[in-house]
Every structure is written in structure tokens, then in C-alpha cells.
Short mmCIF file of C-alpha atoms in Angstrom, two decimals:
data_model
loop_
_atom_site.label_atom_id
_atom_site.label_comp_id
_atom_site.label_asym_id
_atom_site.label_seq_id
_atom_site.Cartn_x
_atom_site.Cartn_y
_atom_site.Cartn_z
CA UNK R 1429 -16.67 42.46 1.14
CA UNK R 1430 -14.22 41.29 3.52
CA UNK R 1431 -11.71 43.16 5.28
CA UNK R 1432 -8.70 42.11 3.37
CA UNK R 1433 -10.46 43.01 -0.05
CA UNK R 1434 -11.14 46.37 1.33
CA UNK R 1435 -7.97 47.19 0.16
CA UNK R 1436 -7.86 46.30 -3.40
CA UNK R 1437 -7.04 49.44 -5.97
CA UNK R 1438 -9.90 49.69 -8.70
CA UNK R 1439 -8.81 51.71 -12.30
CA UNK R 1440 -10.59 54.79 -11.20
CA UNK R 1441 -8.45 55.06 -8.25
CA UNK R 1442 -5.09 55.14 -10.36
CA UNK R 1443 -2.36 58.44 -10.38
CA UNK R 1444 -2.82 59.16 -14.19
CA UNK R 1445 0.88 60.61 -14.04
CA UNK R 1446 2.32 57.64 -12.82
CA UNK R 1447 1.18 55.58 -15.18
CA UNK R 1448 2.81 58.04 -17.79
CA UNK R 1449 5.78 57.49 -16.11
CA UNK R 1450 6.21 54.10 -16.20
CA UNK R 1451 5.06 53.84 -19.61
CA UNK R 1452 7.92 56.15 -20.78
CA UNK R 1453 10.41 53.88 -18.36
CA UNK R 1454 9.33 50.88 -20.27
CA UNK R 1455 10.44 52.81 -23.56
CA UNK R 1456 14.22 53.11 -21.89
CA UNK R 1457 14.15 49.65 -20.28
CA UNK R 1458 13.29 48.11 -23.52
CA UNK R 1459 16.39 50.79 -25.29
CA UNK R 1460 18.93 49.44 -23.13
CA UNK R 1461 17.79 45.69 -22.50
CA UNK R 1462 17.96 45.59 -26.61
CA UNK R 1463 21.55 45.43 -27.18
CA UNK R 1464 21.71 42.77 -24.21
CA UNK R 1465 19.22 40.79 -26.19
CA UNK R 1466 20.82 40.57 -29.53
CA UNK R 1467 24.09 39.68 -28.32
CA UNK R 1468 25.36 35.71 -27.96
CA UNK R 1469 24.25 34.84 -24.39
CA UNK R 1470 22.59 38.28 -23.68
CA UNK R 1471 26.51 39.27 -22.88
CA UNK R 1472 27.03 43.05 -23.11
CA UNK R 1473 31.08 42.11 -23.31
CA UNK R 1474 30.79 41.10 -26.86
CA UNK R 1475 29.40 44.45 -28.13
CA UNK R 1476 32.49 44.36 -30.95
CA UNK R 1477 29.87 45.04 -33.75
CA UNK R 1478 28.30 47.94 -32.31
CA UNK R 1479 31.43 49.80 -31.04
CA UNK R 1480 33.34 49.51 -33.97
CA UNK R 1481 30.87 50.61 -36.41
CA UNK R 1482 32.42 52.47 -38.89
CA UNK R 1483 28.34 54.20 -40.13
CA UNK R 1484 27.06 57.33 -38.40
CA UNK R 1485 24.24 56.00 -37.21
CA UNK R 1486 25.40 53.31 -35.69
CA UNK R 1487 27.61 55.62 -33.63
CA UNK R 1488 24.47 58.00 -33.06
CA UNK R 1489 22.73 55.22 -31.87
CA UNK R 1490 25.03 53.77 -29.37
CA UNK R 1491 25.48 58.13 -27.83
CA UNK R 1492 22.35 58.32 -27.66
CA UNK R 1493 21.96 55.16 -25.40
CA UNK R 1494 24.79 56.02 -23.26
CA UNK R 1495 23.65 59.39 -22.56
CA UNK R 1496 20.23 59.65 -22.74
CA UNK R 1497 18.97 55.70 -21.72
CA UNK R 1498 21.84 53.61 -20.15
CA UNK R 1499 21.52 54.00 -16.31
CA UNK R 1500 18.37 56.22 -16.17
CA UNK R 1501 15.28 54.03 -16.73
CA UNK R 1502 15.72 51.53 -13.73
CA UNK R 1503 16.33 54.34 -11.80
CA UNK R 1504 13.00 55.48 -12.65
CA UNK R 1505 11.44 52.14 -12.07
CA UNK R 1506 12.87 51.68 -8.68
CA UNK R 1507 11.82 55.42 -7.59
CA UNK R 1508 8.17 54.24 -8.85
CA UNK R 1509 8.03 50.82 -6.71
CA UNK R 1510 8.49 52.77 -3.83
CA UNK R 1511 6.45 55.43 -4.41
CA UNK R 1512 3.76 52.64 -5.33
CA UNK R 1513 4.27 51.04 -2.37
CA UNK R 1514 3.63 54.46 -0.59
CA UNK R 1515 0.06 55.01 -2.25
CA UNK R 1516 -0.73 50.95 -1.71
CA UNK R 1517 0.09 51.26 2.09
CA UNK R 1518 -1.52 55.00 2.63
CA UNK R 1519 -4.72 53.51 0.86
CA UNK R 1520 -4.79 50.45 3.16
CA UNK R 1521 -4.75 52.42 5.90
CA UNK R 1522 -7.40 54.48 4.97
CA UNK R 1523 -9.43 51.54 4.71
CA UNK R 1524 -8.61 50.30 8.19
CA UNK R 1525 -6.70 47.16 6.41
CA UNK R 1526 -3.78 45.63 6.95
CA UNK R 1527 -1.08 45.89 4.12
CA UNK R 1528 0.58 42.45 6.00
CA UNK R 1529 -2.40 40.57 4.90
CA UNK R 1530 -1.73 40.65 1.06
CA UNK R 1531 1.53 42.45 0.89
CA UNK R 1532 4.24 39.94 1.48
CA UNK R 1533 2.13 37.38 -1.18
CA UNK R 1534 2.01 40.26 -3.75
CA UNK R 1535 6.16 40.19 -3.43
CA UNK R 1536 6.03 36.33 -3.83
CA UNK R 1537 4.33 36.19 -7.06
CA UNK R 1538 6.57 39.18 -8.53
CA UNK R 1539 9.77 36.76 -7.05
CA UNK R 1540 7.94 34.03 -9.18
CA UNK R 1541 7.48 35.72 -12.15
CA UNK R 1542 11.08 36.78 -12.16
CA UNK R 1543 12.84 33.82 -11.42
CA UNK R 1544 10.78 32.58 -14.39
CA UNK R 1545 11.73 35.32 -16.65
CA UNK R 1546 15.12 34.84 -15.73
CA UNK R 1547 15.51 31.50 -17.35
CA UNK R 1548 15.33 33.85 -20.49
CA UNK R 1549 17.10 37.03 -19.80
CA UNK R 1550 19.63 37.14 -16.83
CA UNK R 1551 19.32 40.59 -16.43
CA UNK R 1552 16.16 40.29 -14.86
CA UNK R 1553 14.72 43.21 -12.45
CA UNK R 1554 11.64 41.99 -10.78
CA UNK R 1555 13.34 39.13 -8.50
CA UNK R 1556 15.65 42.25 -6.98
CA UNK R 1557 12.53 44.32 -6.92
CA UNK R 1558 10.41 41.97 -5.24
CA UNK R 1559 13.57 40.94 -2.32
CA UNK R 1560 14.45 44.35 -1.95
CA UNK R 1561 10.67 45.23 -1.29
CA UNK R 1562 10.71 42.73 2.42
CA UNK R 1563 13.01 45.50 2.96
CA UNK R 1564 10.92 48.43 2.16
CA UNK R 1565 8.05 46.63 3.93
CA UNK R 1566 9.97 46.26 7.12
CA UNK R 1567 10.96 49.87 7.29
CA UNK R 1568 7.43 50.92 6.91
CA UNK R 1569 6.89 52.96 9.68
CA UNK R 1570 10.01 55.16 9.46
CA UNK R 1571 9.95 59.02 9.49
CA UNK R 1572 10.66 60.43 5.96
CA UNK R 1573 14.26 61.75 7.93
CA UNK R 1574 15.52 58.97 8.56
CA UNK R 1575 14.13 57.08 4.96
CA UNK R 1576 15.66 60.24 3.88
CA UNK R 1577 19.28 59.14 5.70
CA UNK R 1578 18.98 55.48 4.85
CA UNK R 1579 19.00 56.17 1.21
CA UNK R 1580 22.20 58.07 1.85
CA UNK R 1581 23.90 55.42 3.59
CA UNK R 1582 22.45 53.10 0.19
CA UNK R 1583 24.23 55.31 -2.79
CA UNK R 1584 27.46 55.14 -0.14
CA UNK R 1585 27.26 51.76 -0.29
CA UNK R 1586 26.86 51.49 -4.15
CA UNK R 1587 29.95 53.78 -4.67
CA UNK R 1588 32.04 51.44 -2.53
CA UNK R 1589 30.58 48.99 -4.40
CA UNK R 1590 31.19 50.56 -7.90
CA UNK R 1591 35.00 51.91 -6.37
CA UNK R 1592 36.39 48.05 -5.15
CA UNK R 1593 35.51 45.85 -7.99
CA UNK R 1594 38.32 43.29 -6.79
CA UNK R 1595 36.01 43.28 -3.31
CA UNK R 1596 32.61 42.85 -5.06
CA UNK R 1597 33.34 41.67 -8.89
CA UNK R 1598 32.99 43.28 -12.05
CA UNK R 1599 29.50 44.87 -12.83
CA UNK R 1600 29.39 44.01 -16.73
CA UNK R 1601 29.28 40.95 -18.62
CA UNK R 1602 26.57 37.89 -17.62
CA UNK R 1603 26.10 35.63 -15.11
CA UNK R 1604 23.61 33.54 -16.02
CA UNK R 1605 25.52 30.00 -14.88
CA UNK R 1606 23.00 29.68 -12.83
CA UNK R 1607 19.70 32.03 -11.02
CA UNK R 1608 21.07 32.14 -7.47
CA UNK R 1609 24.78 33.42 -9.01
CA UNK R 1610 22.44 36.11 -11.29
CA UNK R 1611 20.15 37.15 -8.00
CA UNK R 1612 23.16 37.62 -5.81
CA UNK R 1613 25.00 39.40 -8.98
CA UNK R 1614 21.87 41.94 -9.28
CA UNK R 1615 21.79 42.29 -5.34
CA UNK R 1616 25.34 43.32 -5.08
CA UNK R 1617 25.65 45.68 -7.87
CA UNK R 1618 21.97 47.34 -8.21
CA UNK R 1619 20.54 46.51 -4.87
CA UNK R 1620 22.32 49.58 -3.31
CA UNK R 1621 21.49 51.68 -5.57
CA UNK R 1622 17.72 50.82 -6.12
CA UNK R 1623 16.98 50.37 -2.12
CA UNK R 1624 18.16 53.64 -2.14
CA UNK R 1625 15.46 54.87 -4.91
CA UNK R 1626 12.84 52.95 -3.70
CA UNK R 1627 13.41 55.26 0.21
CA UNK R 1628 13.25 58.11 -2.28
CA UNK R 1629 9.69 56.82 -3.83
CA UNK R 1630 8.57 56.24 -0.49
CA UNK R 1631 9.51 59.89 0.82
CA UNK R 1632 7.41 61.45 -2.37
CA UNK R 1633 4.57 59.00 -1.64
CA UNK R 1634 4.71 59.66 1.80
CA UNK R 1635 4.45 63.70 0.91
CA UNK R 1636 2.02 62.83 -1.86
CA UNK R 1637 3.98 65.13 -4.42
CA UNK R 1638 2.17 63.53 -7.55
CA UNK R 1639 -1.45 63.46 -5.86
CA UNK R 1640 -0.90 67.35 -5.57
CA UNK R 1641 1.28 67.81 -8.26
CA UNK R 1642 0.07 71.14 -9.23
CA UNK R 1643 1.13 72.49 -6.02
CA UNK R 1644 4.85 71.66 -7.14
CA UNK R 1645 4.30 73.08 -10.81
CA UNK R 1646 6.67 75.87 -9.84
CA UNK R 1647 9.42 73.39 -8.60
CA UNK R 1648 9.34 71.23 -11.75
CA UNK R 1649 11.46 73.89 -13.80
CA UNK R 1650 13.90 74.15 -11.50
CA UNK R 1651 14.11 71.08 -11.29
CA UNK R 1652 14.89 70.18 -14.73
CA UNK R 1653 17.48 73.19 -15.14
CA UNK R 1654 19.81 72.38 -12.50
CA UNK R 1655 19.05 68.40 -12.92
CA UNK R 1656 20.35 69.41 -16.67
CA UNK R 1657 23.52 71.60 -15.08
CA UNK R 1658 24.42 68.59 -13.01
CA UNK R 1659 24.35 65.67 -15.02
CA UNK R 1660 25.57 67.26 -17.63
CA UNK R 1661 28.62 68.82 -15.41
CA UNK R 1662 29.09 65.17 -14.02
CA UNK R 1663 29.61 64.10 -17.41
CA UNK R 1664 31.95 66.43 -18.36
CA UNK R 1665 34.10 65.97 -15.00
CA UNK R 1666 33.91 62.03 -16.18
CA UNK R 1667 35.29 62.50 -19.86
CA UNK R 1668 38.29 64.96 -18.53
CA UNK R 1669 39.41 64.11 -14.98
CA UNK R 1670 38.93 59.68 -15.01
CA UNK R 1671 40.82 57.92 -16.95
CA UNK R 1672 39.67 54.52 -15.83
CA UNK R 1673 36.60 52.29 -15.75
CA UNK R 1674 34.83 51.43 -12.50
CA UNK R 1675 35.76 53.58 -9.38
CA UNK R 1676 34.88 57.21 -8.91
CA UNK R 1677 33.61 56.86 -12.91
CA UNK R 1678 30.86 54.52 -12.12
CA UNK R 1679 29.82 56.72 -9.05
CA UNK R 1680 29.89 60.28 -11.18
CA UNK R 1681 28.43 58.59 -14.05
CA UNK R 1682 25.59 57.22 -11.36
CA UNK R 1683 24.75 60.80 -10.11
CA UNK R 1684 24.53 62.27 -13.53
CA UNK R 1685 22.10 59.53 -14.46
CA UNK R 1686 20.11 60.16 -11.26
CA UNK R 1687 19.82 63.81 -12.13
CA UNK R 1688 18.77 63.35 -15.70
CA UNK R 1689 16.30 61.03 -14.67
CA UNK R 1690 14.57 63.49 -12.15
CA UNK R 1691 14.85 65.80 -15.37
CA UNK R 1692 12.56 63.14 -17.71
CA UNK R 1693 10.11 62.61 -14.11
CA UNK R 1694 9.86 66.36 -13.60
CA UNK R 1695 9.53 67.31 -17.53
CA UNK R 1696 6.38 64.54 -18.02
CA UNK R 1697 5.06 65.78 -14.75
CA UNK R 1698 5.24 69.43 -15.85
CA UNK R 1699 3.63 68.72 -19.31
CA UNK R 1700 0.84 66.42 -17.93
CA UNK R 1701 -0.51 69.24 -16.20
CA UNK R 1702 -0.95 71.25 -19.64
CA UNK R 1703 -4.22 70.15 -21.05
CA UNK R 1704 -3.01 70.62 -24.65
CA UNK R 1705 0.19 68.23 -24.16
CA UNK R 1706 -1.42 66.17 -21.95
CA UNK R 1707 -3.61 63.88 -24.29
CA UNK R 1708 -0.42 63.45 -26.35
CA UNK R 1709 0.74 61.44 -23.05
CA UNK R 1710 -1.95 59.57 -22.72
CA UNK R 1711 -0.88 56.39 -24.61
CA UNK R 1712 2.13 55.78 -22.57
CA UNK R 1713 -0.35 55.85 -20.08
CA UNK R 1714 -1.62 52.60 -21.57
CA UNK R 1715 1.77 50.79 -21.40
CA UNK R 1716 2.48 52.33 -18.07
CA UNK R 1717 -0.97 50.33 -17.26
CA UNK R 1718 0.44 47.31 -18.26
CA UNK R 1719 4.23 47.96 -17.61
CA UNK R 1720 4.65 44.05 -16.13
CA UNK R 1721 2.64 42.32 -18.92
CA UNK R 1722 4.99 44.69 -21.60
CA UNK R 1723 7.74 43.86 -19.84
CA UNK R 1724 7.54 40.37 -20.25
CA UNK R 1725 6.42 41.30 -23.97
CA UNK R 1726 9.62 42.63 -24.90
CA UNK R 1727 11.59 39.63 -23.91
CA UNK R 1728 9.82 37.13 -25.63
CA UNK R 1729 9.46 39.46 -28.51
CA UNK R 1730 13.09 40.03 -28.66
CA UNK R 1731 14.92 36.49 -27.67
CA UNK R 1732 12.31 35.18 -30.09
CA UNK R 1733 13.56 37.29 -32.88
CA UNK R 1734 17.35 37.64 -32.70
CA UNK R 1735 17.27 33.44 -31.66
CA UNK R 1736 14.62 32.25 -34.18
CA UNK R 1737 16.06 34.04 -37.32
CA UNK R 1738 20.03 33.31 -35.89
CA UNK R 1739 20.70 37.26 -35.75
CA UNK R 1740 22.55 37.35 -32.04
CA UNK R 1741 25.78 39.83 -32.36
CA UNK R 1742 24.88 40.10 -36.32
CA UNK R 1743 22.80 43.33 -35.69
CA UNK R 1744 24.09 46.78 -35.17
CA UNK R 1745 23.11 49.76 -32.71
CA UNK R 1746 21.39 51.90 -35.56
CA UNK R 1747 19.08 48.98 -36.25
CA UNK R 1748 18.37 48.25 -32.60
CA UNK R 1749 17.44 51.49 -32.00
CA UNK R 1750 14.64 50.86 -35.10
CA UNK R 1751 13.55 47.75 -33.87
CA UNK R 1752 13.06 49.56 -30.26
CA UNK R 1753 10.51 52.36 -31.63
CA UNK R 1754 9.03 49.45 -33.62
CA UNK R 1755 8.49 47.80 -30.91
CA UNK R 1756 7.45 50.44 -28.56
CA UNK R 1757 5.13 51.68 -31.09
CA UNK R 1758 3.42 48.21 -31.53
CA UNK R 1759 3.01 48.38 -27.44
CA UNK R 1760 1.44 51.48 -27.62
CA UNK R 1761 -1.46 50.13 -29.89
CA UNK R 1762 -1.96 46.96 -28.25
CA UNK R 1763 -2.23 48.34 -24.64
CA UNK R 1764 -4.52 50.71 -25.71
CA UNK R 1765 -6.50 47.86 -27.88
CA UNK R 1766 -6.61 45.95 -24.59
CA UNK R 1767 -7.59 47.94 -21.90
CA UNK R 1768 -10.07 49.42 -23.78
CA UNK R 1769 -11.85 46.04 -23.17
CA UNK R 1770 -10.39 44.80 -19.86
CA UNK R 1771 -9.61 46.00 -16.92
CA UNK R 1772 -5.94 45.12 -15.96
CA UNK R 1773 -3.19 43.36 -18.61
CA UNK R 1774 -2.93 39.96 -18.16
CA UNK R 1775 0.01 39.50 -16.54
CA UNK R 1776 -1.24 42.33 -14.07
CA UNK R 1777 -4.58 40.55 -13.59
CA UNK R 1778 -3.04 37.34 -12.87
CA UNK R 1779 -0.67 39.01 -9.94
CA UNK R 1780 -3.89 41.15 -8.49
CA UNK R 1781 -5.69 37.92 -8.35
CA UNK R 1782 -3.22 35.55 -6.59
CA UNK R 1783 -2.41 38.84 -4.28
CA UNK R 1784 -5.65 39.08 -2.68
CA UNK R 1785 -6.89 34.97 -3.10
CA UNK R 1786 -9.79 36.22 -5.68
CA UNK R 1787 -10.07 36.13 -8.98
CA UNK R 1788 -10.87 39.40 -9.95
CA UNK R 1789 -13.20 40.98 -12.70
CA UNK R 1790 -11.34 41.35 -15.86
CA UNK R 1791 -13.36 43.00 -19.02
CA UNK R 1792 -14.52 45.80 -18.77
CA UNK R 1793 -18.54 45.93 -19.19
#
């Protein structure tokens, strides 16, 4: 084995909660990215059906995306590829590699693959993820202080951001004219915001918090109380004291979502380590696994659907929200299905491979 393979990450070696994780953040990435999907040119502006739905579960629907979905799941995501990138580098180390030898080429693909995915949903993460990550790559070697003050200066700069939208541009609608306009779009108005998530992730790689999670079981709790107290007390100071889109909204509504999202990481985290709830997590494992390949999945699965059958801006939230546990549930079978006979999903094994210059073993024997 050469050097540069030394470092590659077998199944065995995986963090079983992380894949939990992102399983569950594919669930709320696929809740939110719904609406986006059925609507005429993916453009959340023309949400007119949903919002003036006169049935009760329409309007359940759409609060229950706002509040418990909208906002929360990249967060997660972003807080993950750093933390990822933590365990990837502390591993090559270990194994006297260098993370420079296969690093930078496992960002290229993920550019590719999103500038491909793009031509089909503008709203595409993986191009930001994968620029963004240079960045996280160059600041490799930083103290967890000053990661620590550089994701401080990041949510700064996304409040500015969210508080002159005259400066930057509005943060809704979708520019899709063409994929530079769409990268730049993402850059400006989530780049802040998930460089600063992804100097999080690295900090709780760096500290190995989820490799020793059952030294933090105490913390969790706490965790989840005052992450509760907070976003739901940023909420309320939103609905009473703004009364105005964009600005100091966007920023308060940004902080609750943080907070409720370290609420879902810590709650998963908490119940993983309880034997008896623990197996009940174990199939979001499976899409966690696969989180690329079923993110992919759910935008050909979806622009197929509302595009083949003519039903953009036709269907309303309560149905979305149907079609997304339908959905979901269908990914849950079919990622346990398939890596119970190989390896890696194929969209994963196709990255791992042009990463490291091999093809690598796919079914399992």
C-alpha cells in the first residue's frame, strides 16, 4: 500500500453518531428543498398556493417548516463538513500521510458534482461546500481559539449581510440565469454563515466530542434546555419587537435556528448512547451513509415528479409534507437494501475512488 492510500477511511472506521446525524439532516434538507422543487422555476417567491391556504393542514404544514426545518438542517450539514474534515485530517496524520495529497482533488469532484446538480436545482449546496472547504483547508493548522474567533468574525459578517440587503441583494427568490450568478448568490448569502459552522465542526473534531461522547452525556441536557430557552426566546423577540423582513429579523431568526439545531445534534447524541433507543436510530444511519448519493436522489426524484406529471405551484404544503416522509421513508429502505451488499453508495464510491486515483472495492463479500 502506498503512502497516499494509507489514508483512506474503511466502514469499520466510521463515527456511528455521525452518520445518524446526517441521515436525520437529509430528512430536513429534503423538508425544505420540497417546496423549492414544486414551485415554477424552483422560485420560493411564488409560494401564493401554500400561504394562502385556507385548510389546516396546509397551514400546519407550512409552521411546522418554518419552525422546526427552515434554516436548521444546512446548519447541521455545514457543522458536519467540518467536523468531517477534522476526523479525515486527525486520521491522516496518524498515518504519517499527507491530507494535501488527496484533499484538494476530493473538493474538486464535490465542485463537479455540484455544478452538475445545479443545472437542475439552483439551490445547490455542495459547490459552496466544496469552495468554502480551500478555506477550511488553508486554516488547518489554527488553534481551536482563534477557529473559535474566526467563526465570530463569520456570523458578523452574515448579519451585515442579512442587515444591508440594498449592499448585498435580496436573499430569496432564484437565480438560476446562469451557475456563476447562483455560486456567487450562495457565497454571499450562506457562505458567512456556513464558514462559520464549518470552524465550529472543526473545533468539536479537533476536541473529539463525538469520539468520546459519553464523556459529554451530562452536557447534552443542558444543552438542549437552554438551546430550547433561546431559540424559542429569539423567536418570540422576532414576532413582537421586528416589524420588517431582512435586518436584525434575519440575524435573530439565524441564532434561534442555530440553537435549535444544537438541540436536534445534542438530543440524537444523547439517545444514541441509550442502547434501547439506539437501534431505533440506526436506519438513518443508513442514509447518513449515503447522504451525497440521497441527496442527489431527492432531486431527481422530485424535479422528475412535479415536471413530468405538470404539478409545479399546483401542490400545497400539507401534501409536500406527505410526499417528504414518503420519500424519506423509501430512502430509508433502499440505503439499508444497499449497503447491506456494498460498501459505499454509489455516488460516494465514485467520489472515494477519483479522490485517491483507485478504484476502490465496492460489494461487500
Amino acid at each position: 500500500m502506498t503512502k497516499d492510500n494509507q489514508q483512506i477511511v474503511q466502514p469499520s472506521e466510521r463515527i456511528y453518531i455521525l452518520d445518524i446525524l446526517r441521515g436525520f439532516a437529509v430528512f430536513g434538507i429534503l423538508a425544505v428543498n420540497i417546496i423549492a422543487f414544486s414551485l415554477p422555476n424552483h422560485d420560493f417567491s411564488q409560494m401564493i398556493i401554500n400561504s394562502e391556504s385556507p385548510k389546516w393542514y396546509d397551514q400546519l404544514a407550512l409552521w411546522f417548516n418554518e419552525y422546526f426545518t427552515e434554516g436548521k438542517f444546512y446548519i447541521i450539514f455545514s457543522f458536519l463538513f467540518g467536523l468531517g474534515f477534522s476526523v479525515q485530517l486527525s486520521r491522516a496524520e496518524a498515518k504519517e500521510s499527507n491530507i494535501m495529497s488527496f484533499y484538494p482533488r476530493r473538493l474538486l469532484i464535490l465542485l463537479g458534482f455540484g455544478i452538475l446538480h445545479s443545472f437542475f436545482w439552483w439551490g445547490d449546496v455542495l459547490r459552496i461546500y466544496a469552495l468554502l472547504g480551500f478555506v477550511l483547508l488553508a486554516f488547518r493548522k489554527l488553534s481551536n481559539q482563534w477557529l473559535l474567533v474566526l467563526a465570530a468574525l463569520c456570523f458578523v459578517l452574515s448579519g451585515l449581510v442579512a442587515a444591508f440587503p440594498a449592499v448585498f441583494g435580496e436573499g430569496s427568490g432564484a437565480p438560476s440565469d446562469s451557475i456563476l450568478k447562483s455560486i456567487l448568490f450562495g457565497l454571499t448569502h450562506m457562505g458567512p454563515f456556513v464558514m462559520g459552522m464549518f470552524f465550529l465542526g472543526r473545533i468539536a473534531g479537533q476536541i473529539k466530542v463525538f469520539e468520546k461522547l459519553r464523556q459529554y452525556k451530562d452536557l447534552l441536557p443542558k444543552i438542549i434546555i437552554f438551546g430550547l430557552i433561546i431559540s424559542v426566546g429569539l423567536r418570540v423577540i422576532v414576532s413582537v419587537f421586528t416589524t420588517k423582513p431582512g435586518g436584525m429579523e434575519t440575524l435573530l431568526k439565524g441564532l434561534s435556528d442555530m440553537a435549535l439545531a444544537a438541540v436536534y445534534v445534542s438530543a440524537l447524541s444523547l439517545l444514541s448512547l441509550r442502547e434501547n433507543m439506539a437501534k431505533y436510530l440506526n436506519p438513518m444511519g443508513y442514509v447518513g451513509r449515503m447522504a451525497l448519493t440521497n441527496y442527489i436522489v431527492q432531486t431527481i426524484i422530485c424535479v422528475g415528479f412535479f415536471r413530468i406529471f405538470d404539478l409545479e405551484g399546483k401542490v400545497n404544503a400539507g401534501l409536500l409534507l406527505l410526499m417528504t416522509l414518503m420519500i424519506y421513508g423509501f430512502q430509508l429502505l433502499y440505503s439499508r437494501w444497499w449497503l447491506r451488499r456494498f460498501k459505499y453508495g454509489p455516488m460516494e464510491w465514485f467520489w472515494r475512488s477519483f479522490t485517491y486515483g483507485k478504484m476502490q472495492s465496492f460489494r461487500l463479500k
